[in-house]
GROMACS .gro file of C-alpha atoms in nm:
model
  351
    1UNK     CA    1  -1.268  -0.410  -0.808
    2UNK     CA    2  -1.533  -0.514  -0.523
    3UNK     CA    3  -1.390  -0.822  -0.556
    4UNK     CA    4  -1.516  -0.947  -0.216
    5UNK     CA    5  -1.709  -0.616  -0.130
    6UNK     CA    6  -1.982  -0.628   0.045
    7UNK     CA    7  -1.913  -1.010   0.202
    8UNK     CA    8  -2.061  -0.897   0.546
    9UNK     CA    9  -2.052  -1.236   0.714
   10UNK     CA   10  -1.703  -1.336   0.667
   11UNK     CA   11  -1.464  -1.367   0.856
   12UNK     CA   12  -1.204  -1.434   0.707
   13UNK     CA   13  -1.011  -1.490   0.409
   14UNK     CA   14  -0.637  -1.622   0.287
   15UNK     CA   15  -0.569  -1.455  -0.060
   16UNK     CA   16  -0.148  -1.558  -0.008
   17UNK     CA   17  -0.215  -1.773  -0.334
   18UNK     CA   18  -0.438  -1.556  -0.551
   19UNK     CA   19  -0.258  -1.452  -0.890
   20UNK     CA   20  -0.346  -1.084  -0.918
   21UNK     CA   21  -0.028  -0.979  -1.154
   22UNK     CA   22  -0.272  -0.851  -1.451
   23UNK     CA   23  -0.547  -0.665  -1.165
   24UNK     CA   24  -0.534  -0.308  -1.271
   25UNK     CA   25  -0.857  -0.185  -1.017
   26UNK     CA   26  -0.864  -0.282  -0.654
   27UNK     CA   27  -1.088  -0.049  -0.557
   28UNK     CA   28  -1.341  -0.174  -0.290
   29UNK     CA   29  -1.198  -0.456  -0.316
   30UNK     CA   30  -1.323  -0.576   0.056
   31UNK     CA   31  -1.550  -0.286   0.124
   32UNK     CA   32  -1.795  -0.306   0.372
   33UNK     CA   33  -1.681  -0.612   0.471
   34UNK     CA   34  -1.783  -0.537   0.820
   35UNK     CA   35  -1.720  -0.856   1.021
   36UNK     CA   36  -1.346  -0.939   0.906
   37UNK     CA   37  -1.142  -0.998   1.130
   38UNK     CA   38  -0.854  -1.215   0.973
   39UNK     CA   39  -0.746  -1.100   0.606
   40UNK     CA   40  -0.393  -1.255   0.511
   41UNK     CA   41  -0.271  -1.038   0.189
   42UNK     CA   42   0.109  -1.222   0.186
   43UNK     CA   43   0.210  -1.250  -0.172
   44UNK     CA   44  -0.077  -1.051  -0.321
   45UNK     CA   45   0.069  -0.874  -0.655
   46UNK     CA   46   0.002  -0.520  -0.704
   47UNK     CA   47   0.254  -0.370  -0.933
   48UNK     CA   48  -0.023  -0.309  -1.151
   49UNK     CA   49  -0.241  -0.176  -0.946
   50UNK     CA   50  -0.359   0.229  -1.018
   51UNK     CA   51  -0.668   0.218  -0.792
   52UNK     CA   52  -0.683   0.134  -0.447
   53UNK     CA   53  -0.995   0.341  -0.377
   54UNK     CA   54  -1.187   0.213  -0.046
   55UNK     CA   55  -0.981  -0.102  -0.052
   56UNK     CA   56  -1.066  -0.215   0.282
   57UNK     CA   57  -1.343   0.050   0.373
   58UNK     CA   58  -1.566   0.028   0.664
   59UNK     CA   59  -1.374  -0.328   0.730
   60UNK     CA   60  -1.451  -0.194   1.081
   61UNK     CA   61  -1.321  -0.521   1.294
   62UNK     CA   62  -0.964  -0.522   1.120
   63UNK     CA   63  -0.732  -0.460   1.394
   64UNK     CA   64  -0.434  -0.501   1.162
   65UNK     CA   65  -0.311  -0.534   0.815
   66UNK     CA   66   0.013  -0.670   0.686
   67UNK     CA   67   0.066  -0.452   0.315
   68UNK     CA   68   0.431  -0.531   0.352
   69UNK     CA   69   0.417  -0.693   0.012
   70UNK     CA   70   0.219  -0.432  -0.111
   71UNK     CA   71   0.365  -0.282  -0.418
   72UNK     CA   72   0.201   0.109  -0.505
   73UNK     CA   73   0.428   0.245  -0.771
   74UNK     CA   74   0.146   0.234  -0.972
   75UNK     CA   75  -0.099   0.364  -0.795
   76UNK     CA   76  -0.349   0.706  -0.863
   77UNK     CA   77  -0.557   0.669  -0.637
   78UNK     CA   78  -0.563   0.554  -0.231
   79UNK     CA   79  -0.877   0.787  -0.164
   80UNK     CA   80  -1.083   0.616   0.112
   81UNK     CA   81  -0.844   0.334   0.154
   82UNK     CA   82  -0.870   0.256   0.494
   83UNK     CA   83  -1.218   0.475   0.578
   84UNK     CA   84  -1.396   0.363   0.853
   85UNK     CA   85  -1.189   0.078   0.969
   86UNK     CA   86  -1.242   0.231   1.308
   87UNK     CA   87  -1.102  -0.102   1.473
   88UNK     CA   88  -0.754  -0.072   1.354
   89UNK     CA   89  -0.475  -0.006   1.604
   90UNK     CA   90  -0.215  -0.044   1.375
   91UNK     CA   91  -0.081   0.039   1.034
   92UNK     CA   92   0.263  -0.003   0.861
   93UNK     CA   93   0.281   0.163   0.514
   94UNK     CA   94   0.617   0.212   0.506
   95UNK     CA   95   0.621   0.055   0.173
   96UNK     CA   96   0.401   0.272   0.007
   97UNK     CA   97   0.543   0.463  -0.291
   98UNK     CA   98   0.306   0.742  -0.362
   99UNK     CA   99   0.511   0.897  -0.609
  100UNK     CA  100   0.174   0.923  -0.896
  101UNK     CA  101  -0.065   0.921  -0.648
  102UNK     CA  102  -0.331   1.217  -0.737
  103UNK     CA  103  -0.576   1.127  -0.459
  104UNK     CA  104  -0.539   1.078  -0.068
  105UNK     CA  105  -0.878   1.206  -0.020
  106UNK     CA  106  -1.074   1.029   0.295
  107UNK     CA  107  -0.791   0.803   0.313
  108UNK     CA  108  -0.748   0.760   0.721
  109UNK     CA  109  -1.064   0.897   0.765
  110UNK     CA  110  -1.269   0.752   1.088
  111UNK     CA  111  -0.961   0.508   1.207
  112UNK     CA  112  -1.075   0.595   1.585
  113UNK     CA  113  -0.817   0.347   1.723
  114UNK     CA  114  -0.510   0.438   1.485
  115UNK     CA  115  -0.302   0.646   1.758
  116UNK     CA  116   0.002   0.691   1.560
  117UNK     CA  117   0.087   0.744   1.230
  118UNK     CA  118   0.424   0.695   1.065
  119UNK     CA  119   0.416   0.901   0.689
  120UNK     CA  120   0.769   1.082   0.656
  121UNK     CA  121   0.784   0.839   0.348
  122UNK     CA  122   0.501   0.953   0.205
  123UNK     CA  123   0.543   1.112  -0.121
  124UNK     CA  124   0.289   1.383  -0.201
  125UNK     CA  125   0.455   1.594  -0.465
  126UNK     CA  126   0.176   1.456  -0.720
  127UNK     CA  127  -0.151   1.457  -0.464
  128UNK     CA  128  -0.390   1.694  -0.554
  129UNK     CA  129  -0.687   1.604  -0.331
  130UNK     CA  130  -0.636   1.527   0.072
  131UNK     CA  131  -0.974   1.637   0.147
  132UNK     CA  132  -1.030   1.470   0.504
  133UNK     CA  133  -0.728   1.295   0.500
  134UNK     CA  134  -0.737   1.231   0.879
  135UNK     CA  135  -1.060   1.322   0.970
  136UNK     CA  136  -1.235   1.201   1.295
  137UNK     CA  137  -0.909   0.992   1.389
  138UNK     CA  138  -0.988   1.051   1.769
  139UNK     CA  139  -0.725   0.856   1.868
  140UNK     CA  140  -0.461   1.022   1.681
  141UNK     CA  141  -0.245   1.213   1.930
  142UNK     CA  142   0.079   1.373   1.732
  143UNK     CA  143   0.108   1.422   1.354
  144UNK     CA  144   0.440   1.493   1.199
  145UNK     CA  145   0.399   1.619   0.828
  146UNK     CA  146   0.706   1.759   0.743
  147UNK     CA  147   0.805   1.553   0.529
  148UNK     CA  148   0.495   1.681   0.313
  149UNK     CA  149   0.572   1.866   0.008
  150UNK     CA  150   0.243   1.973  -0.182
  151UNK     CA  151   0.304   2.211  -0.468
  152UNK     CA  152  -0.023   2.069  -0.623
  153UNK     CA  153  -0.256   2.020  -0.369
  154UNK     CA  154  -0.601   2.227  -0.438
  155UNK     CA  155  -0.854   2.053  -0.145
  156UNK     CA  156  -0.749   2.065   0.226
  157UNK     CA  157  -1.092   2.087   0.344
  158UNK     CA  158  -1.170   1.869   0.667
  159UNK     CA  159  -0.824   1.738   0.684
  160UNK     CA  160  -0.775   1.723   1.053
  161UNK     CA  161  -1.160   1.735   1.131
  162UNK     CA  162  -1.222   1.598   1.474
  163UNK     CA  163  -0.907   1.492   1.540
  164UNK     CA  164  -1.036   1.552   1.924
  165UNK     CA  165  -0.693   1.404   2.082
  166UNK     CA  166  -0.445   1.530   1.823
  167UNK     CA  167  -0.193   1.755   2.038
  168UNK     CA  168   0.046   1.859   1.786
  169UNK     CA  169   0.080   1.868   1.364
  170UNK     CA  170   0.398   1.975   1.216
  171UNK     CA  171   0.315   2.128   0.862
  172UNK     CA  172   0.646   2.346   0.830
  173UNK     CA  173   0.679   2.252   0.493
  174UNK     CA  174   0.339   2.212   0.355
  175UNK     CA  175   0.268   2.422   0.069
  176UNK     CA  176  -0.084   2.602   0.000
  177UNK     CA  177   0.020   2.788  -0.306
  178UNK     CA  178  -0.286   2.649  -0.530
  179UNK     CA  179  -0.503   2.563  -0.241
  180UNK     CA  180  -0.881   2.681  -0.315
  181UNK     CA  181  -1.024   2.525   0.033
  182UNK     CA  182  -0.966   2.497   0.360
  183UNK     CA  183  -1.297   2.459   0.505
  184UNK     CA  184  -1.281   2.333   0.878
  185UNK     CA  185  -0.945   2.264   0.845
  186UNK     CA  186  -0.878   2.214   1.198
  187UNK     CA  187  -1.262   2.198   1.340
  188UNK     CA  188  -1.248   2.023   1.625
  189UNK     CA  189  -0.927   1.972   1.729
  190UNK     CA  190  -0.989   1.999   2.124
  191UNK     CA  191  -0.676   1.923   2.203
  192UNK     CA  192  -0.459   2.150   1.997
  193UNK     CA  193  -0.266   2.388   2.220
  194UNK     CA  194  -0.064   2.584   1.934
  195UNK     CA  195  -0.041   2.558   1.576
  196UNK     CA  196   0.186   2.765   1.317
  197UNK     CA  197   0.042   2.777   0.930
  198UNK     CA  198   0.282   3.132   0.936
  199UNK     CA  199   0.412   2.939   0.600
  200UNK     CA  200   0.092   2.905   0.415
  201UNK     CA  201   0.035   3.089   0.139
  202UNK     CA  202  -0.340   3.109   0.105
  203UNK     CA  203  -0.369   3.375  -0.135
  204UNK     CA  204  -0.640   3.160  -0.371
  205UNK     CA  205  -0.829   3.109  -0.063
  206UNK     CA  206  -1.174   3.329  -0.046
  207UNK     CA  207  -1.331   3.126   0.240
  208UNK     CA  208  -1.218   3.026   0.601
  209UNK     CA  209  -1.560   2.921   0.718
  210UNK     CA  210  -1.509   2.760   1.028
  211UNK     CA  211  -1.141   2.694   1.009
  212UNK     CA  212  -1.077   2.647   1.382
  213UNK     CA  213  -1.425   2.598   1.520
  214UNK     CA  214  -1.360   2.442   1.866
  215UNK     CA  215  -1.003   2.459   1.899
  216UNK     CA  216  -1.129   2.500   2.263
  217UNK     CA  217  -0.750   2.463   2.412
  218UNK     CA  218  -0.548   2.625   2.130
  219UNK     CA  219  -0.396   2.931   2.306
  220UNK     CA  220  -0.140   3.043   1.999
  221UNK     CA  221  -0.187   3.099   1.641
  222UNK     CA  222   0.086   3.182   1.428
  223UNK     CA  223  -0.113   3.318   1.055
  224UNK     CA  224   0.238   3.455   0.930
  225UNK     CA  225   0.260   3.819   0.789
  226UNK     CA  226   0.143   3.731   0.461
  227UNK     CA  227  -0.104   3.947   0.291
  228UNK     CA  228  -0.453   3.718   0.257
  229UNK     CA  229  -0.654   3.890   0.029
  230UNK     CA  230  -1.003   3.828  -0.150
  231UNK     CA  231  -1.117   3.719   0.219
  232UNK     CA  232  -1.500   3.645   0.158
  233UNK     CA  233  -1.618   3.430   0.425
  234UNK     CA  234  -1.510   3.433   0.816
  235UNK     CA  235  -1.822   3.256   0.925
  236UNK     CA  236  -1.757   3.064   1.280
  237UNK     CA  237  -1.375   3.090   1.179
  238UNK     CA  238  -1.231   3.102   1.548
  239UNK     CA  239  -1.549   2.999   1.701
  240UNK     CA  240  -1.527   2.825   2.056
  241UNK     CA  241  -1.183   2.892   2.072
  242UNK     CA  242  -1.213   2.926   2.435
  243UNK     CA  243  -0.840   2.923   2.548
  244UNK     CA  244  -0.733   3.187   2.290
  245UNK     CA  245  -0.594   3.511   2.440
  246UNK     CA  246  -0.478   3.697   2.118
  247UNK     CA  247  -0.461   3.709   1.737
  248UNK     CA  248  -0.350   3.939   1.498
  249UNK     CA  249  -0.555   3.937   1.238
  250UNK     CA  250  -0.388   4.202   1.012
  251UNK     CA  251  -0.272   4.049   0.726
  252UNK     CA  252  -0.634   4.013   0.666
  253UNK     CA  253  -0.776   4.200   0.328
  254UNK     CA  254  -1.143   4.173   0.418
  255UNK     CA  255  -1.253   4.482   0.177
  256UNK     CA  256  -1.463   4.199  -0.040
  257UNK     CA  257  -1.592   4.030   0.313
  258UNK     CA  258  -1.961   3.925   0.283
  259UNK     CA  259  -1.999   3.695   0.645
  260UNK     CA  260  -1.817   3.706   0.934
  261UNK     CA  261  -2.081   3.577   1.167
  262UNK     CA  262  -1.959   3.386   1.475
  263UNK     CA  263  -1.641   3.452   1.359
  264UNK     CA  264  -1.505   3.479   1.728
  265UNK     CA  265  -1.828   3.347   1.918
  266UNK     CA  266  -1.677   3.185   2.217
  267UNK     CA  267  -1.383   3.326   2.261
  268UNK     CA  268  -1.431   3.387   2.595
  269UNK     CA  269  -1.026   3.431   2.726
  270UNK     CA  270  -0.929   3.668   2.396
  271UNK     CA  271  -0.785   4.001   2.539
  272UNK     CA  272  -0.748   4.130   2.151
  273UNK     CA  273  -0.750   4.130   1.883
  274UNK     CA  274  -0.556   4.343   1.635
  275UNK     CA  275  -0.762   4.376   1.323
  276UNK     CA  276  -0.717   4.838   1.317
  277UNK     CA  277  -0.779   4.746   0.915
  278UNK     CA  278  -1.046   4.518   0.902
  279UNK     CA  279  -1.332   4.650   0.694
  280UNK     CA  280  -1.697   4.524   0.638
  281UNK     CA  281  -1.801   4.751   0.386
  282UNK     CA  282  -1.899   4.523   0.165
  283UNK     CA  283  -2.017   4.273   0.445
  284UNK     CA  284  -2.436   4.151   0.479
  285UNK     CA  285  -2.407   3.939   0.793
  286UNK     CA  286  -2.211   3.962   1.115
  287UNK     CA  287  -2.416   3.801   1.360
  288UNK     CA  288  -2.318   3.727   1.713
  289UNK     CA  289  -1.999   3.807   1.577
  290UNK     CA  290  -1.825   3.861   1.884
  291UNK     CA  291  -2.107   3.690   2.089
  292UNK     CA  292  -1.941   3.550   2.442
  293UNK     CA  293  -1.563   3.757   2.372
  294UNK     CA  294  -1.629   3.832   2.760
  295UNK     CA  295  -1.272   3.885   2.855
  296UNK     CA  296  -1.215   4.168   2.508
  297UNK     CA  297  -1.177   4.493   2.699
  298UNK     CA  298  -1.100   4.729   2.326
  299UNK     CA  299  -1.138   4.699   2.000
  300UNK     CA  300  -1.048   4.973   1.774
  301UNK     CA  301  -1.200   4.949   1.434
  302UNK     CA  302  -1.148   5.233   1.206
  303UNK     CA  303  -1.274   5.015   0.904
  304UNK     CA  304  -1.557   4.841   1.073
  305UNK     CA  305  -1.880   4.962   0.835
  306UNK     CA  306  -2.230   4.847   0.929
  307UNK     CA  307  -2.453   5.021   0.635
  308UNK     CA  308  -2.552   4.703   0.471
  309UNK     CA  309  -2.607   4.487   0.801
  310UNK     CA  310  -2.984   4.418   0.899
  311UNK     CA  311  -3.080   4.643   1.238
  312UNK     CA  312  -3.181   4.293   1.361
  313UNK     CA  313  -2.809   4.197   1.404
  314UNK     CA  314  -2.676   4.466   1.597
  315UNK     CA  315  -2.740   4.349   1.935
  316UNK     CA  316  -2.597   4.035   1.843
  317UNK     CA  317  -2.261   4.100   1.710
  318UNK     CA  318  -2.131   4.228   2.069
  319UNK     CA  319  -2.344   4.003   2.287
  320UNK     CA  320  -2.211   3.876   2.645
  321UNK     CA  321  -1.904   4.169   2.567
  322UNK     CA  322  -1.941   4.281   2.952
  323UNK     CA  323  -1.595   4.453   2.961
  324UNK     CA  324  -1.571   4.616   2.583
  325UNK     CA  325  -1.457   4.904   2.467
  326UNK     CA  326  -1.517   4.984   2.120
  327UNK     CA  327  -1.421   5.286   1.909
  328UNK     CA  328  -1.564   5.325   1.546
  329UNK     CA  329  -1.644   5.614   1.323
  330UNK     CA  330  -2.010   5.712   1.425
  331UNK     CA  331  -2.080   5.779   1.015
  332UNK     CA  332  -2.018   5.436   0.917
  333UNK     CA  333  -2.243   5.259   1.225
  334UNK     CA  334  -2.480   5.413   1.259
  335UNK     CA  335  -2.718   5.188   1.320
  336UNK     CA  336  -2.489   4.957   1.522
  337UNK     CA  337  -2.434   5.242   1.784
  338UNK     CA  338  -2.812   5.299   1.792
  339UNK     CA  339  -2.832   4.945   1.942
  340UNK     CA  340  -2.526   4.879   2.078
  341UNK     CA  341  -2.589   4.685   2.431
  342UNK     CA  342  -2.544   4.888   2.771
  343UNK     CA  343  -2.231   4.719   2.861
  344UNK     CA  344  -2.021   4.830   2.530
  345UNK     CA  345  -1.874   5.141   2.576
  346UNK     CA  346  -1.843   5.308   2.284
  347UNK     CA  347  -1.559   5.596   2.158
  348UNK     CA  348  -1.629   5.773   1.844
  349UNK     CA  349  -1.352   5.838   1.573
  350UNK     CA  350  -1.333   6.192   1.470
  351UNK     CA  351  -1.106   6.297   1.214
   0.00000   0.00000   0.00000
């Protein structure tokens, strides 16, 4: 491992006759090798190979790689593989077996010029960890995953992060049965007109902190029926969501919800939102929680409880709502009605 890491001046390099049958650890092996441009791997042996971890990271004037030869049966790890080699327009892995791989963490992450990506071979029945997978691939313009199956996966956190050009991912088969986060999943996928997770079950899931944060043309989300319970965190979850018109948000259990703030901030083309059961009880922040939802014309929640909010929020969590209508039970919000902005027109619940 880091082998020829760190050799920032060369430029290139002819390993065809290096005898590498015994290597067990190729891990960094040219990392930060930042002014390669020519790296000729034909020949290399890697049946024995278990750790590929940042390989050829931040090798950020590769524009190609030949891993035909490459042999991964072995292999445990491919986190960070190809991070940050942002020069790279294209890659053929169609050779990798990633049967016992455990970790795919960071593996694509910051390939800006990658703008497709071939992985229907990709075996993932073993991967446990694919936080930020394909993160801040800008380039990136259609994913299909659905060849993905993923009964062990636990960390989807930043997968698609910034995948700003990404139109489409197909994750019909994924499965988020023992998945514990999801944080910005999807944040900043600008280009993303619709996206369907109705298959994920995301019943370990406690958090969906900014989940779709500026998903500013997604106009369709499909959350399935499902019943998501334990819901803790909602924090900036559909923020800037701009192109959104409606989202049922029902299958929601928020009864143990601490922070919603932001959660739709932005949303400026919603309609409505159907969320008649979502309670904030137990909730201590909901700031600007609506801020900006200037197209919402009625919201009726029966649920919503604003006892343990600060009276310094309450102006915030309806902000910019010009054409709201809210109804609530007077008992519960006190405090929230007593500063509710001009503009909201409010309807009590009475039993």
């Amino acid at each position: 491992s880091y082998a020829f890491g760190n050799l920032q001046l060369i430029t290139s390099l002819d390993l065809s006759n290096l005898n590498t049958e015994n290597v067990v650890l190729m891990n960094q092996m040219f990392y930060r090798c930042t002014n390669l441009i020519s790296l000729n791997l034909d020949n290399l042996n890697t049946k024995n190979v278990k750790d590929f971890s940042s390989m050829f990271g931040s090798c950020n004037k590769l524009t190609s790689l030949n891993l035909k030869s490459f042999n991964t049966g072995k292999a445990t790890s491919i986190s960070c593989m190809f991070q940050y080699c942002n020069s790279l327009t294209d890659l053929d892995i169609s050779s990798f077996d990633t049967s016992l791989v455990t970790d795919m963490s960071d593996l694509f992450l910051g390939c800006k010029s990658l703008k497709s990506l071939n992985l229907k071979h990709f075996n993932t029945k073993n991967t446990i960890n694919m936080f930020y997978m394909f993160g801040e691939m800008t380039s990136l313009t259609e994913l299909d995953l659905s060849s993905f199956i993923t009964p062990k996966v636990l960390d989807i956190g930043l997968m698609f992060s910034s995948c700003s050009s990404l139109t489409s991912i197909n994750l019909k088969n994924f499965d988020t049965s023992k998945v514990t986060n999801n944080f910005r999943m999807f944040d900043g996928c600008k280009k993303l007109k619709s996206l369907d997770i109705s298959n994920f079950d995301i019943s370990l899931i406690t958090s969906f902190s900014h989940l779709f944060e500026d998903c500013n043309a997604l106009t369709s989300i499909n959350l399935g029926s499902a019943h998501k319970k334990n819901v803790q965190f909602m924090d900036n979850m559909f923020k800037g969501c701009s192109s959104l018109v409606s989202l049922d948000i029902t299958s929601f259990d928020t009864s143990e919800l601490l922070n919603a703030d932001g959660a739709f901030s932005g949303c400026s083309s919603l309609t409505s939102i159907k969320m008649d059961n979502f309670d904030t009880s137990m909730a201590t922040s909901l700031i600007s929680m609506f801020k900006s939802c200037s197209s919402l014309t009625s919201l009726y929640l029966p649920k919503f409880n604003t006892i343990n909010i600060q009276n310094t929020q309450m102006k915030s969590i309806f902000e910019g709502c010009t054409k709201l209508k809210i109804s609530v039970y007077p008992e519960k919000c006190s405090n929230l009605i007593s500063d509710l902005p001009s503009y909201v027109e409010l309807v009590n619940i009475t039993n």
